[in-house]
Amino acid sequence: MKSLFLAAALALAAVSCKEDPNPVAPAVNRPETLSVTEEALATPKEIIICDQKNARIIMVDVANGNAITWEWKANASYAMIHTTAQSWFSNLSEAKLVYNGNYILATASGGGVALINVSSKKAIWFDYAGGNTHSAELLPNGNIVTASSTGGYLKIFVTDSYINDASDQTGPIAFPDVHNVVWDHARQQLYAAGKNIIRVYSYNNSCRSPALTLKKTWTMPQGNAHDLFPVHGSTTDLWLTNSGYIYKFNVVTGAFTLQKTLTAVKSVTSGPSGYATILARATGVGGETWRTDQVIDINNALVYKNTSIGLYKARWRLVNLFSYPAGDSFHECTH
Protein backbone atom coordinates (compact mmCIF):
# COMPACT_ATOMS: atom_id res chain seq x y z
CA MET A 1 0.00 0.00 0.00
CA LYS A 2 2.84 2.30 0.88
CA SER A 3 4.57 1.51 -2.40
CA LEU A 4 1.38 2.27 -4.31
CA PHE A 5 1.03 5.66 -2.57
CA LEU A 6 4.68 6.48 -3.26
CA ALA A 7 4.30 5.67 -6.94
CA ALA A 8 1.28 7.93 -7.22
CA ALA A 9 3.12 10.78 -5.47
CA LEU A 10 6.11 10.45 -7.80
CA ALA A 11 3.81 10.48 -10.83
CA LEU A 12 2.08 13.62 -9.57
CA ALA A 13 5.42 15.33 -9.00
CA ALA A 14 6.53 14.44 -12.50
CA VAL A 15 3.39 16.02 -14.00
CA SER A 16 3.79 19.18 -11.93
CA CYS A 17 7.37 19.58 -13.15
CA LYS A 18 6.40 19.62 -16.85
CA GLU A 19 6.90 22.99 -18.68
CA ASP A 20 3.81 25.07 -19.41
CA PRO A 21 3.18 24.75 -23.17
CA ASN A 22 1.93 28.39 -23.21
CA PRO A 23 4.16 30.29 -20.81
CA VAL A 24 3.14 33.80 -19.74
CA ALA A 25 5.85 36.35 -19.10
CA PRO A 26 5.77 37.97 -15.68
CA ALA A 27 3.51 41.00 -15.66
CA VAL A 28 6.37 43.20 -14.54
CA ASN A 29 8.10 42.65 -17.88
CA ARG A 30 5.06 43.57 -20.02
CA PRO A 31 4.74 47.26 -21.01
CA GLU A 32 1.38 48.72 -20.06
CA THR A 33 1.67 51.85 -22.26
CA LEU A 34 3.24 52.83 -25.58
CA SER A 35 6.83 53.94 -25.55
CA VAL A 36 7.47 57.66 -25.93
CA THR A 37 8.57 57.08 -29.53
CA GLU A 38 5.51 54.98 -30.39
CA GLU A 39 3.17 57.47 -28.78
CA ALA A 40 4.75 60.37 -30.68
CA LEU A 41 4.33 58.49 -33.96
CA ALA A 42 0.70 57.75 -33.17
CA THR A 43 -0.19 61.35 -32.30
CA PRO A 44 -1.43 63.35 -35.31
CA LYS A 45 0.19 66.67 -36.11
CA GLU A 46 -1.86 68.05 -38.96
CA ILE A 47 -1.56 71.07 -41.21
CA ILE A 48 -4.62 72.54 -42.95
CA ILE A 49 -3.61 73.59 -46.46
CA CYS A 50 -5.30 75.61 -49.19
CA ASP A 51 -4.24 73.69 -52.30
CA GLN A 52 -5.27 76.06 -55.07
CA LYS A 53 -3.78 73.98 -57.87
CA ASN A 54 -6.16 71.12 -57.12
CA ALA A 55 -9.09 73.30 -55.96
CA ARG A 56 -9.24 71.73 -52.52
CA ILE A 57 -8.50 72.06 -48.83
CA ILE A 58 -6.47 69.21 -47.36
CA MET A 59 -5.15 68.13 -43.97
CA VAL A 60 -1.69 66.59 -43.90
CA ASP A 61 -0.32 64.64 -40.93
CA VAL A 62 3.37 65.56 -40.91
CA ALA A 63 4.02 63.33 -37.88
CA ASN A 64 2.81 60.20 -39.65
CA GLY A 65 4.30 59.94 -43.11
CA ASN A 66 2.74 63.11 -44.52
CA ALA A 67 -0.52 61.27 -45.02
CA ILE A 68 -3.41 63.33 -46.41
CA THR A 69 -6.05 62.68 -43.77
CA TRP A 70 -8.87 64.89 -45.09
CA GLU A 71 -9.87 66.58 -48.34
CA TRP A 72 -12.61 69.01 -49.30
CA LYS A 73 -13.67 70.20 -52.75
CA ALA A 74 -16.51 72.61 -53.50
CA ASN A 75 -17.66 70.55 -56.50
CA ALA A 76 -17.85 67.26 -54.58
CA SER A 77 -21.33 65.93 -53.82
CA TYR A 78 -20.70 65.94 -50.06
CA ALA A 79 -20.15 69.74 -50.07
CA MET A 80 -23.73 70.31 -51.26
CA ILE A 81 -22.84 73.57 -53.01
CA HIS A 82 -25.02 74.12 -56.06
CA THR A 83 -23.40 74.12 -59.48
CA THR A 84 -23.65 77.85 -60.14
CA ALA A 85 -21.88 78.65 -56.85
CA GLN A 86 -18.99 76.20 -57.18
CA SER A 87 -16.93 78.65 -59.25
CA TRP A 88 -16.91 81.03 -56.27
CA PHE A 89 -14.43 78.66 -54.63
CA SER A 90 -11.65 78.95 -57.19
CA ASN A 91 -8.25 79.73 -55.67
CA LEU A 92 -9.04 78.88 -52.05
CA SER A 93 -7.40 81.56 -49.93
CA GLU A 94 -8.05 80.72 -46.26
CA ALA A 95 -9.11 77.78 -44.09
CA LYS A 96 -9.58 78.52 -40.38
CA LEU A 97 -10.51 75.97 -37.76
CA VAL A 98 -13.55 77.19 -35.77
CA TYR A 99 -16.16 75.89 -33.30
CA ASN A 100 -13.74 73.87 -31.18
CA GLY A 101 -12.15 72.29 -34.23
CA ASN A 102 -15.36 70.83 -35.65
CA TYR A 103 -15.78 73.29 -38.55
CA ILE A 104 -13.62 75.07 -41.09
CA LEU A 105 -14.32 78.63 -42.20
CA ALA A 106 -13.03 78.93 -45.76
CA THR A 107 -12.71 81.69 -48.33
CA ALA A 108 -11.59 81.83 -51.94
CA SER A 109 -10.35 84.47 -54.35
CA GLY A 110 -13.32 83.57 -56.54
CA GLY A 111 -15.43 85.37 -53.94
CA GLY A 112 -16.83 82.46 -51.97
CA VAL A 113 -17.07 81.97 -48.21
CA ALA A 114 -18.22 78.73 -46.57
CA LEU A 115 -18.63 77.15 -43.15
CA ILE A 116 -17.76 73.46 -43.51
CA ASN A 117 -18.57 70.65 -41.11
CA VAL A 118 -15.29 68.71 -40.80
CA SER A 119 -16.99 65.36 -40.12
CA SER A 120 -19.58 65.38 -42.93
CA LYS A 121 -17.69 67.81 -45.24
CA LYS A 122 -20.99 69.55 -45.93
CA ALA A 123 -20.86 73.32 -46.39
CA ILE A 124 -23.63 74.03 -43.91
CA TRP A 125 -23.55 77.67 -44.98
CA PHE A 126 -22.00 79.45 -47.98
CA ASP A 127 -22.33 82.76 -49.79
CA TYR A 128 -20.63 85.19 -52.16
CA ALA A 129 -18.51 88.07 -50.83
CA GLY A 130 -16.70 88.90 -54.09
CA GLY A 131 -13.70 91.13 -54.61
CA ASN A 132 -10.92 88.53 -54.18
CA THR A 133 -11.96 87.32 -50.74
CA HIS A 134 -8.81 86.72 -48.71
CA SER A 135 -10.12 85.86 -45.26
CA ALA A 136 -13.16 85.57 -43.00
CA GLU A 137 -13.85 85.53 -39.28
CA LEU A 138 -16.52 84.15 -37.01
CA LEU A 139 -18.30 86.74 -34.87
CA PRO A 140 -19.67 85.92 -31.38
CA ASN A 141 -23.31 85.60 -32.40
CA GLY A 142 -22.51 83.31 -35.33
CA ASN A 143 -22.48 85.95 -38.06
CA ILE A 144 -19.44 86.01 -40.36
CA VAL A 145 -17.29 88.91 -41.56
CA THR A 146 -15.20 88.71 -44.74
CA ALA A 147 -12.22 90.68 -46.07
CA SER A 148 -11.92 91.37 -49.80
CA SER A 149 -8.73 92.94 -51.14
CA THR A 150 -10.04 93.89 -54.59
CA GLY A 151 -12.34 96.83 -54.08
CA GLY A 152 -11.08 96.98 -50.50
CA TYR A 153 -13.88 96.17 -48.08
CA LEU A 154 -15.19 94.14 -45.16
CA LYS A 155 -18.69 92.66 -45.27
CA ILE A 156 -20.84 91.03 -42.57
CA PHE A 157 -23.16 88.13 -43.39
CA VAL A 158 -26.17 87.20 -41.27
CA THR A 159 -25.37 83.49 -41.21
CA ASP A 160 -28.45 81.43 -41.99
CA SER A 161 -27.82 77.76 -42.76
CA TYR A 162 -31.46 77.35 -43.81
CA ILE A 163 -31.04 79.51 -46.89
CA ASN A 164 -27.27 79.59 -47.55
CA ASP A 165 -26.44 82.00 -50.37
CA ALA A 166 -29.57 84.07 -49.81
CA SER A 167 -28.41 85.25 -46.38
CA ASP A 168 -28.67 88.95 -45.56
CA GLN A 169 -25.44 90.94 -45.71
CA THR A 170 -24.23 94.44 -45.01
CA GLY A 171 -22.98 96.78 -47.67
CA PRO A 172 -19.20 97.02 -48.15
CA ILE A 173 -17.31 98.52 -45.20
CA ALA A 174 -14.50 100.36 -46.97
CA PHE A 175 -10.93 99.33 -46.12
CA PRO A 176 -8.38 99.65 -48.97
CA ASP A 177 -6.51 96.40 -49.79
CA VAL A 178 -7.72 94.63 -46.64
CA HIS A 179 -6.43 91.05 -46.52
CA ASN A 180 -7.47 89.61 -43.16
CA VAL A 181 -9.78 89.65 -40.13
CA VAL A 182 -9.21 88.35 -36.58
CA TRP A 183 -11.64 88.37 -33.65
CA ASP A 184 -10.37 88.95 -30.09
CA HIS A 185 -12.61 87.03 -27.71
CA ALA A 186 -11.18 88.53 -24.50
CA ARG A 187 -11.53 92.15 -25.63
CA GLN A 188 -14.57 91.64 -27.86
CA GLN A 189 -13.11 93.45 -30.83
CA LEU A 190 -12.05 92.82 -34.42
CA TYR A 191 -8.68 93.48 -36.10
CA ALA A 192 -8.07 93.87 -39.82
CA ALA A 193 -4.98 94.97 -41.76
CA GLY A 194 -4.58 96.51 -45.18
CA LYS A 195 -1.75 98.45 -46.79
CA ASN A 196 0.16 99.96 -43.83
CA ILE A 197 -2.59 100.15 -41.21
CA ILE A 198 -4.33 97.90 -38.70
CA ARG A 199 -7.85 98.88 -37.72
CA VAL A 200 -9.63 97.88 -34.53
CA TYR A 201 -13.43 97.62 -34.59
CA SER A 202 -16.14 96.98 -32.03
CA TYR A 203 -19.11 94.84 -33.06
CA ASN A 204 -22.69 95.60 -32.05
CA ASN A 205 -23.56 91.88 -31.78
CA SER A 206 -26.85 92.51 -33.55
CA CYS A 207 -28.30 89.53 -35.34
CA ARG A 208 -30.25 91.21 -38.15
CA SER A 209 -28.55 94.63 -38.20
CA PRO A 210 -24.86 93.85 -37.65
CA ALA A 211 -22.38 96.74 -37.70
CA LEU A 212 -18.74 97.53 -36.99
CA THR A 213 -17.54 100.76 -35.35
CA LEU A 214 -13.94 101.90 -35.80
CA LYS A 215 -12.19 102.22 -32.42
CA LYS A 216 -8.52 102.70 -33.23
CA THR A 217 -5.97 102.68 -36.04
CA TRP A 218 -2.35 101.54 -35.79
CA THR A 219 0.25 102.44 -38.44
CA MET A 220 2.57 99.59 -39.46
CA PRO A 221 6.32 100.02 -40.09
CA GLN A 222 5.79 99.07 -43.76
CA GLY A 223 2.95 98.52 -46.19
CA ASN A 224 1.33 95.64 -48.08
CA ALA A 225 -0.13 93.85 -45.06
CA HIS A 226 -1.05 90.27 -45.81
CA ASP A 227 -1.48 87.76 -42.99
CA LEU A 228 -2.82 88.45 -39.51
CA PHE A 229 -3.30 85.49 -37.17
CA PRO A 230 -3.11 84.82 -33.40
CA VAL A 231 0.19 83.70 -31.88
CA HIS A 232 -0.69 80.35 -30.31
CA GLY A 233 -0.94 80.55 -26.53
CA SER A 234 -0.67 84.34 -26.40
CA THR A 235 -3.43 86.60 -25.11
CA THR A 236 -1.95 89.76 -26.65
CA ASP A 237 0.01 88.99 -29.82
CA LEU A 238 -0.84 88.46 -33.48
CA TRP A 239 1.43 87.31 -36.28
CA LEU A 240 1.62 89.94 -39.03
CA THR A 241 3.25 89.67 -42.43
CA ASN A 242 3.79 92.36 -45.05
CA SER A 243 5.90 92.93 -48.15
CA GLY A 244 9.17 91.85 -46.57
CA TYR A 245 8.82 91.21 -42.84
CA ILE A 246 7.22 89.04 -40.19
CA TYR A 247 6.19 90.78 -36.95
CA LYS A 248 4.45 90.05 -33.72
CA PHE A 249 1.87 92.78 -33.14
CA ASN A 250 0.80 93.48 -29.55
CA VAL A 251 -2.90 94.41 -29.56
CA VAL A 252 -2.60 96.22 -26.20
CA THR A 253 0.51 98.35 -26.72
CA GLY A 254 0.51 98.56 -30.49
CA ALA A 255 4.15 97.43 -30.58
CA PHE A 256 5.50 95.74 -33.72
CA THR A 257 8.32 93.34 -32.83
CA LEU A 258 10.32 92.13 -35.82
CA GLN A 259 10.67 88.34 -35.98
CA LYS A 260 12.10 87.78 -39.45
CA THR A 261 13.03 89.63 -42.64
CA LEU A 262 11.41 87.56 -45.38
CA THR A 263 9.40 88.37 -48.51
CA ALA A 264 6.27 86.81 -49.99
CA VAL A 265 4.98 85.17 -46.79
CA LYS A 266 1.30 84.36 -47.31
CA SER A 267 0.62 82.82 -43.89
CA VAL A 268 2.33 82.21 -40.56
CA THR A 269 1.06 80.06 -37.70
CA SER A 270 2.50 78.65 -34.50
CA GLY A 271 1.64 76.03 -31.91
CA PRO A 272 2.55 74.67 -28.49
CA SER A 273 5.86 73.01 -27.59
CA GLY A 274 6.85 70.56 -30.31
CA TYR A 275 5.19 72.57 -33.09
CA ALA A 276 7.33 74.70 -35.36
CA THR A 277 6.22 78.15 -36.43
CA ILE A 278 5.30 77.39 -40.04
CA LEU A 279 5.13 79.59 -43.11
CA ALA A 280 3.60 79.43 -46.55
CA ARG A 281 5.96 81.49 -48.68
CA ALA A 282 5.32 82.03 -52.38
CA THR A 283 8.00 80.54 -54.62
CA GLY A 284 6.14 80.56 -57.94
CA VAL A 285 5.78 76.77 -57.91
CA GLY A 286 2.31 75.27 -58.27
CA GLY A 287 0.96 77.13 -61.28
CA GLU A 288 0.97 80.76 -60.09
CA THR A 289 3.54 83.22 -58.78
CA TRP A 290 1.77 83.48 -55.42
CA ARG A 291 1.85 79.72 -54.72
CA THR A 292 4.38 77.17 -53.44
CA ASP A 293 4.66 73.42 -53.06
CA GLN A 294 6.10 73.42 -49.56
CA VAL A 295 5.66 74.49 -45.96
CA ILE A 296 8.76 75.74 -44.15
CA ASP A 297 9.44 76.84 -40.61
CA ILE A 298 10.48 80.34 -39.61
CA ASN A 299 14.14 79.28 -39.81
CA ASN A 300 13.68 78.07 -43.39
CA ALA A 301 13.75 74.34 -42.56
CA LEU A 302 11.46 72.18 -44.69
CA VAL A 303 8.35 70.90 -42.87
CA TYR A 304 6.33 69.50 -45.78
CA LYS A 305 6.74 69.30 -49.54
CA ASN A 306 4.44 67.93 -52.24
CA THR A 307 5.25 68.72 -55.87
CA SER A 308 1.70 67.95 -56.98
CA ILE A 309 0.11 70.84 -55.06
CA GLY A 310 -0.06 74.62 -55.42
CA LEU A 311 -0.27 75.85 -51.85
CA TYR A 312 -1.41 79.31 -50.73
CA LYS A 313 -1.90 79.23 -46.93
CA ALA A 314 -1.14 76.65 -44.26
CA ARG A 315 -2.34 76.49 -40.63
CA TRP A 316 -1.78 74.00 -37.84
CA ARG A 317 -4.92 72.08 -36.95
CA LEU A 318 -5.20 73.62 -33.49
CA VAL A 319 -8.06 75.22 -31.57
CA ASN A 320 -7.78 79.01 -31.49
CA LEU A 321 -8.55 80.26 -27.97
CA PHE A 322 -7.56 83.84 -28.77
CA SER A 323 -10.58 84.25 -31.01
CA TYR A 324 -13.16 81.82 -29.66
CA PRO A 325 -14.29 80.59 -26.22
CA ALA A 326 -13.22 77.14 -25.04
CA GLY A 327 -15.69 74.44 -26.05
CA ASP A 328 -17.46 76.72 -28.53
CA SER A 329 -20.09 74.94 -30.62
CA PHE A 330 -21.98 75.84 -33.77
CA HIS A 331 -24.65 78.50 -33.36
CA GLU A 332 -26.42 81.07 -35.47
CA CYS A 333 -28.57 83.88 -34.19
CA THR A 334 -31.19 83.39 -36.89
CA HIS A 335 -32.51 80.11 -35.43
Coordinates of C-alpha atoms in Angstrom, one line a residue:
M1 CA 0.0 0.0 0.0
K2 CA 2.8 2.3 0.9
S3 CA 4.6 1.5 -2.4
L4 CA 1.4 2.3 -4.3
F5 CA 1.0 5.7 -2.6
L6 CA 4.7 6.5 -3.3
A7 CA 4.3 5.7 -6.9
A8 CA 1.3 7.9 -7.2
A9 CA 3.1 10.8 -5.5
L10 CA 6.1 10.5 -7.8
A11 CA 3.8 10.5 -10.8
L12 CA 2.1 13.6 -9.6
A13 CA 5.4 15.3 -9.0
A14 CA 6.5 14.4 -12.5
V15 CA 3.4 16.0 -14.0
S16 CA 3.8 19.2 -11.9
C17 CA 7.4 19.6 -13.2
K18 CA 6.4 19.6 -16.9
E19 CA 6.9 23.0 -18.7
D20 CA 3.8 25.1 -19.4
P21 CA 3.2 24.7 -23.2
N22 CA 1.9 28.4 -23.2
P23 CA 4.2 30.3 -20.8
V24 CA 3.1 33.8 -19.7
A25 CA 5.9 36.4 -19.1
P26 CA 5.8 38.0 -15.7
A27 CA 3.5 41.0 -15.7
V28 CA 6.4 43.2 -14.5
N29 CA 8.1 42.6 -17.9
R30 CA 5.1 43.6 -20.0
P31 CA 4.7 47.3 -21.0
E32 CA 1.4 48.7 -20.1
T33 CA 1.7 51.8 -22.3
L34 CA 3.2 52.8 -25.6
S35 CA 6.8 53.9 -25.6
V36 CA 7.5 57.7 -25.9
T37 CA 8.6 57.1 -29.5
E38 CA 5.5 55.0 -30.4
E39 CA 3.2 57.5 -28.8
A40 CA 4.7 60.4 -30.7
L41 CA 4.3 58.5 -34.0
A42 CA 0.7 57.8 -33.2
T43 CA -0.2 61.3 -32.3
P44 CA -1.4 63.4 -35.3
K45 CA 0.2 66.7 -36.1
E46 CA -1.9 68.0 -39.0
I47 CA -1.6 71.1 -41.2
I48 CA -4.6 72.5 -43.0
I49 CA -3.6 73.6 -46.5
C50 CA -5.3 75.6 -49.2
D51 CA -4.2 73.7 -52.3
Q52 CA -5.3 76.1 -55.1
K53 CA -3.8 74.0 -57.9
N54 CA -6.2 71.1 -57.1
A55 CA -9.1 73.3 -56.0
R56 CA -9.2 71.7 -52.5
I57 CA -8.5 72.1 -48.8
I58 CA -6.5 69.2 -47.4
M59 CA -5.2 68.1 -44.0
V60 CA -1.7 66.6 -43.9
D61 CA -0.3 64.6 -40.9
V62 CA 3.4 65.6 -40.9
A63 CA 4.0 63.3 -37.9
N64 CA 2.8 60.2 -39.7
G65 CA 4.3 59.9 -43.1
N66 CA 2.7 63.1 -44.5
A67 CA -0.5 61.3 -45.0
I68 CA -3.4 63.3 -46.4
T69 CA -6.1 62.7 -43.8
W70 CA -8.9 64.9 -45.1
E71 CA -9.9 66.6 -48.3
W72 CA -12.6 69.0 -49.3
K73 CA -13.7 70.2 -52.7
A74 CA -16.5 72.6 -53.5
N75 CA -17.7 70.6 -56.5
A76 CA -17.8 67.3 -54.6
S77 CA -21.3 65.9 -53.8
Y78 CA -20.7 65.9 -50.1
A79 CA -20.2 69.7 -50.1
M80 CA -23.7 70.3 -51.3
I81 CA -22.8 73.6 -53.0
H82 CA -25.0 74.1 -56.1
T83 CA -23.4 74.1 -59.5
T84 CA -23.7 77.9 -60.1
A85 CA -21.9 78.6 -56.8
Q86 CA -19.0 76.2 -57.2
S87 CA -16.9 78.6 -59.2
W88 CA -16.9 81.0 -56.3
F89 CA -14.4 78.7 -54.6
S90 CA -11.7 79.0 -57.2
N91 CA -8.2 79.7 -55.7
L92 CA -9.0 78.9 -52.0
S93 CA -7.4 81.6 -49.9
E94 CA -8.1 80.7 -46.3
A95 CA -9.1 77.8 -44.1
K96 CA -9.6 78.5 -40.4
L97 CA -10.5 76.0 -37.8
V98 CA -13.6 77.2 -35.8
Y99 CA -16.2 75.9 -33.3
N100 CA -13.7 73.9 -31.2
G101 CA -12.2 72.3 -34.2
N102 CA -15.4 70.8 -35.6
Y103 CA -15.8 73.3 -38.6
I104 CA -13.6 75.1 -41.1
L105 CA -14.3 78.6 -42.2
A106 CA -13.0 78.9 -45.8
T107 CA -12.7 81.7 -48.3
A108 CA -11.6 81.8 -51.9
S109 CA -10.3 84.5 -54.3
G110 CA -13.3 83.6 -56.5
G111 CA -15.4 85.4 -53.9
G112 CA -16.8 82.5 -52.0
V113 CA -17.1 82.0 -48.2
A114 CA -18.2 78.7 -46.6
L115 CA -18.6 77.2 -43.2
I116 CA -17.8 73.5 -43.5
N117 CA -18.6 70.6 -41.1
V118 CA -15.3 68.7 -40.8
S119 CA -17.0 65.4 -40.1
S120 CA -19.6 65.4 -42.9
K121 CA -17.7 67.8 -45.2
K122 CA -21.0 69.5 -45.9
A123 CA -20.9 73.3 -46.4
I124 CA -23.6 74.0 -43.9
W125 CA -23.6 77.7 -45.0
F126 CA -22.0 79.4 -48.0
D127 CA -22.3 82.8 -49.8
Y128 CA -20.6 85.2 -52.2
A129 CA -18.5 88.1 -50.8
G130 CA -16.7 88.9 -54.1
G131 CA -13.7 91.1 -54.6
N132 CA -10.9 88.5 -54.2
T133 CA -12.0 87.3 -50.7
H134 CA -8.8 86.7 -48.7
S135 CA -10.1 85.9 -45.3
A136 CA -13.2 85.6 -43.0
E137 CA -13.9 85.5 -39.3
L138 CA -16.5 84.1 -37.0
L139 CA -18.3 86.7 -34.9
P140 CA -19.7 85.9 -31.4
N141 CA -23.3 85.6 -32.4
G142 CA -22.5 83.3 -35.3
N143 CA -22.5 86.0 -38.1
I144 CA -19.4 86.0 -40.4
V145 CA -17.3 88.9 -41.6
T146 CA -15.2 88.7 -44.7
A147 CA -12.2 90.7 -46.1
S148 CA -11.9 91.4 -49.8
S149 CA -8.7 92.9 -51.1
T150 CA -10.0 93.9 -54.6
G151 CA -12.3 96.8 -54.1
G152 CA -11.1 97.0 -50.5
Y153 CA -13.9 96.2 -48.1
L154 CA -15.2 94.1 -45.2
K155 CA -18.7 92.7 -45.3
I156 CA -20.8 91.0 -42.6
F157 CA -23.2 88.1 -43.4
V158 CA -26.2 87.2 -41.3
T159 CA -25.4 83.5 -41.2
D160 CA -28.4 81.4 -42.0
S161 CA -27.8 77.8 -42.8
Y162 CA -31.5 77.4 -43.8
I163 CA -31.0 79.5 -46.9
N164 CA -27.3 79.6 -47.5
D165 CA -26.4 82.0 -50.4
A166 CA -29.6 84.1 -49.8
S167 CA -28.4 85.3 -46.4
D168 CA -28.7 89.0 -45.6
Q169 CA -25.4 90.9 -45.7
T170 CA -24.2 94.4 -45.0
G171 CA -23.0 96.8 -47.7
P172 CA -19.2 97.0 -48.1
I173 CA -17.3 98.5 -45.2
A174 CA -14.5 100.4 -47.0
F175 CA -10.9 99.3 -46.1
P176 CA -8.4 99.6 -49.0
D177 CA -6.5 96.4 -49.8
V178 CA -7.7 94.6 -46.6
H179 CA -6.4 91.0 -46.5
N180 CA -7.5 89.6 -43.2
V181 CA -9.8 89.6 -40.1
V182 CA -9.2 88.3 -36.6
W183 CA -11.6 88.4 -33.7
D184 CA -10.4 89.0 -30.1
H185 CA -12.6 87.0 -27.7
A186 CA -11.2 88.5 -24.5
R187 CA -11.5 92.2 -25.6
Q188 CA -14.6 91.6 -27.9
Q189 CA -13.1 93.5 -30.8
L190 CA -12.0 92.8 -34.4
Y191 CA -8.7 93.5 -36.1
A192 CA -8.1 93.9 -39.8
A193 CA -5.0 95.0 -41.8
G194 CA -4.6 96.5 -45.2
K195 CA -1.8 98.4 -46.8
N196 CA 0.2 100.0 -43.8
I197 CA -2.6 100.2 -41.2
I198 CA -4.3 97.9 -38.7
R199 CA -7.8 98.9 -37.7
V200 CA -9.6 97.9 -34.5
Y201 CA -13.4 97.6 -34.6
S202 CA -16.1 97.0 -32.0
Y203 CA -19.1 94.8 -33.1
N204 CA -22.7 95.6 -32.0
N205 CA -23.6 91.9 -31.8
S206 CA -26.8 92.5 -33.5
C207 CA -28.3 89.5 -35.3
R208 CA -30.2 91.2 -38.1
S209 CA -28.5 94.6 -38.2
P210 CA -24.9 93.8 -37.7
A211 CA -22.4 96.7 -37.7
L212 CA -18.7 97.5 -37.0
T213 CA -17.5 100.8 -35.4
L214 CA -13.9 101.9 -35.8
K215 CA -12.2 102.2 -32.4
K216 CA -8.5 102.7 -33.2
T217 CA -6.0 102.7 -36.0
W218 CA -2.3 101.5 -35.8
T219 CA 0.3 102.4 -38.4
M220 CA 2.6 99.6 -39.5
P221 CA 6.3 100.0 -40.1
Q222 CA 5.8 99.1 -43.8
G223 CA 2.9 98.5 -46.2
N224 CA 1.3 95.6 -48.1
A225 CA -0.1 93.9 -45.1
H226 CA -1.0 90.3 -45.8
D227 CA -1.5 87.8 -43.0
L228 CA -2.8 88.5 -39.5
F229 CA -3.3 85.5 -37.2
P230 CA -3.1 84.8 -33.4
V231 CA 0.2 83.7 -31.9
H232 CA -0.7 80.4 -30.3
G233 CA -0.9 80.5 -26.5
S234 CA -0.7 84.3 -26.4
T235 CA -3.4 86.6 -25.1
T236 CA -2.0 89.8 -26.6
D237 CA 0.0 89.0 -29.8
L238 CA -0.8 88.5 -33.5
W239 CA 1.4 87.3 -36.3
L240 CA 1.6 89.9 -39.0
T241 CA 3.3 89.7 -42.4
N242 CA 3.8 92.4 -45.0
S243 CA 5.9 92.9 -48.1
G244 CA 9.2 91.8 -46.6
Y245 CA 8.8 91.2 -42.8
I246 CA 7.2 89.0 -40.2
Y247 CA 6.2 90.8 -37.0
K248 CA 4.5 90.0 -33.7
F249 CA 1.9 92.8 -33.1
N250 CA 0.8 93.5 -29.6
V251 CA -2.9 94.4 -29.6
V252 CA -2.6 96.2 -26.2
T253 CA 0.5 98.3 -26.7
G254 CA 0.5 98.6 -30.5
A255 CA 4.1 97.4 -30.6
F256 CA 5.5 95.7 -33.7
T257 CA 8.3 93.3 -32.8
L258 CA 10.3 92.1 -35.8
Q259 CA 10.7 88.3 -36.0
K260 CA 12.1 87.8 -39.5
T261 CA 13.0 89.6 -42.6
L262 CA 11.4 87.6 -45.4
T263 CA 9.4 88.4 -48.5
A264 CA 6.3 86.8 -50.0
V265 CA 5.0 85.2 -46.8
K266 CA 1.3 84.4 -47.3
S267 CA 0.6 82.8 -43.9
V268 CA 2.3 82.2 -40.6
T269 CA 1.1 80.1 -37.7
S270 CA 2.5 78.6 -34.5
G271 CA 1.6 76.0 -31.9
P272 CA 2.5 74.7 -28.5
S273 CA 5.9 73.0 -27.6
G274 CA 6.8 70.6 -30.3
Y275 CA 5.2 72.6 -33.1
A276 CA 7.3 74.7 -35.4
T277 CA 6.2 78.2 -36.4
I278 CA 5.3 77.4 -40.0
L279 CA 5.1 79.6 -43.1
A280 CA 3.6 79.4 -46.5
R281 CA 6.0 81.5 -48.7
A282 CA 5.3 82.0 -52.4
T283 CA 8.0 80.5 -54.6
G284 CA 6.1 80.6 -57.9
V285 CA 5.8 76.8 -57.9
G286 CA 2.3 75.3 -58.3
G287 CA 1.0 77.1 -61.3
E288 CA 1.0 80.8 -60.1
T289 CA 3.5 83.2 -58.8
W290 CA 1.8 83.5 -55.4
R291 CA 1.9 79.7 -54.7
T292 CA 4.4 77.2 -53.4
D293 CA 4.7 73.4 -53.1
Q294 CA 6.1 73.4 -49.6
V295 CA 5.7 74.5 -46.0
I296 CA 8.8 75.7 -44.2
D297 CA 9.4 76.8 -40.6
I298 CA 10.5 80.3 -39.6
N299 CA 14.1 79.3 -39.8
N300 CA 13.7 78.1 -43.4
A301 CA 13.7 74.3 -42.6
L302 CA 11.5 72.2 -44.7
V303 CA 8.4 70.9 -42.9
Y304 CA 6.3 69.5 -45.8
K305 CA 6.7 69.3 -49.5
N306 CA 4.4 67.9 -52.2
T307 CA 5.3 68.7 -55.9
S308 CA 1.7 68.0 -57.0
I309 CA 0.1 70.8 -55.1
G310 CA -0.1 74.6 -55.4
L311 CA -0.3 75.9 -51.8
Y312 CA -1.4 79.3 -50.7
K313 CA -1.9 79.2 -46.9
A314 CA -1.1 76.7 -44.3
R315 CA -2.3 76.5 -40.6
W316 CA -1.8 74.0 -37.8
R317 CA -4.9 72.1 -37.0
L318 CA -5.2 73.6 -33.5
V319 CA -8.1 75.2 -31.6
N320 CA -7.8 79.0 -31.5
L321 CA -8.6 80.3 -28.0
F322 CA -7.6 83.8 -28.8
S323 CA -10.6 84.3 -31.0
Y324 CA -13.2 81.8 -29.7
P325 CA -14.3 80.6 -26.2
A326 CA -13.2 77.1 -25.0
G327 CA -15.7 74.4 -26.1
D328 CA -17.5 76.7 -28.5
S329 CA -20.1 74.9 -30.6
F330 CA -22.0 75.8 -33.8
H331 CA -24.6 78.5 -33.4
E332 CA -26.4 81.1 -35.5
C333 CA -28.6 83.9 -34.2
T334 CA -31.2 83.4 -36.9
H335 CA -32.5 80.1 -35.4

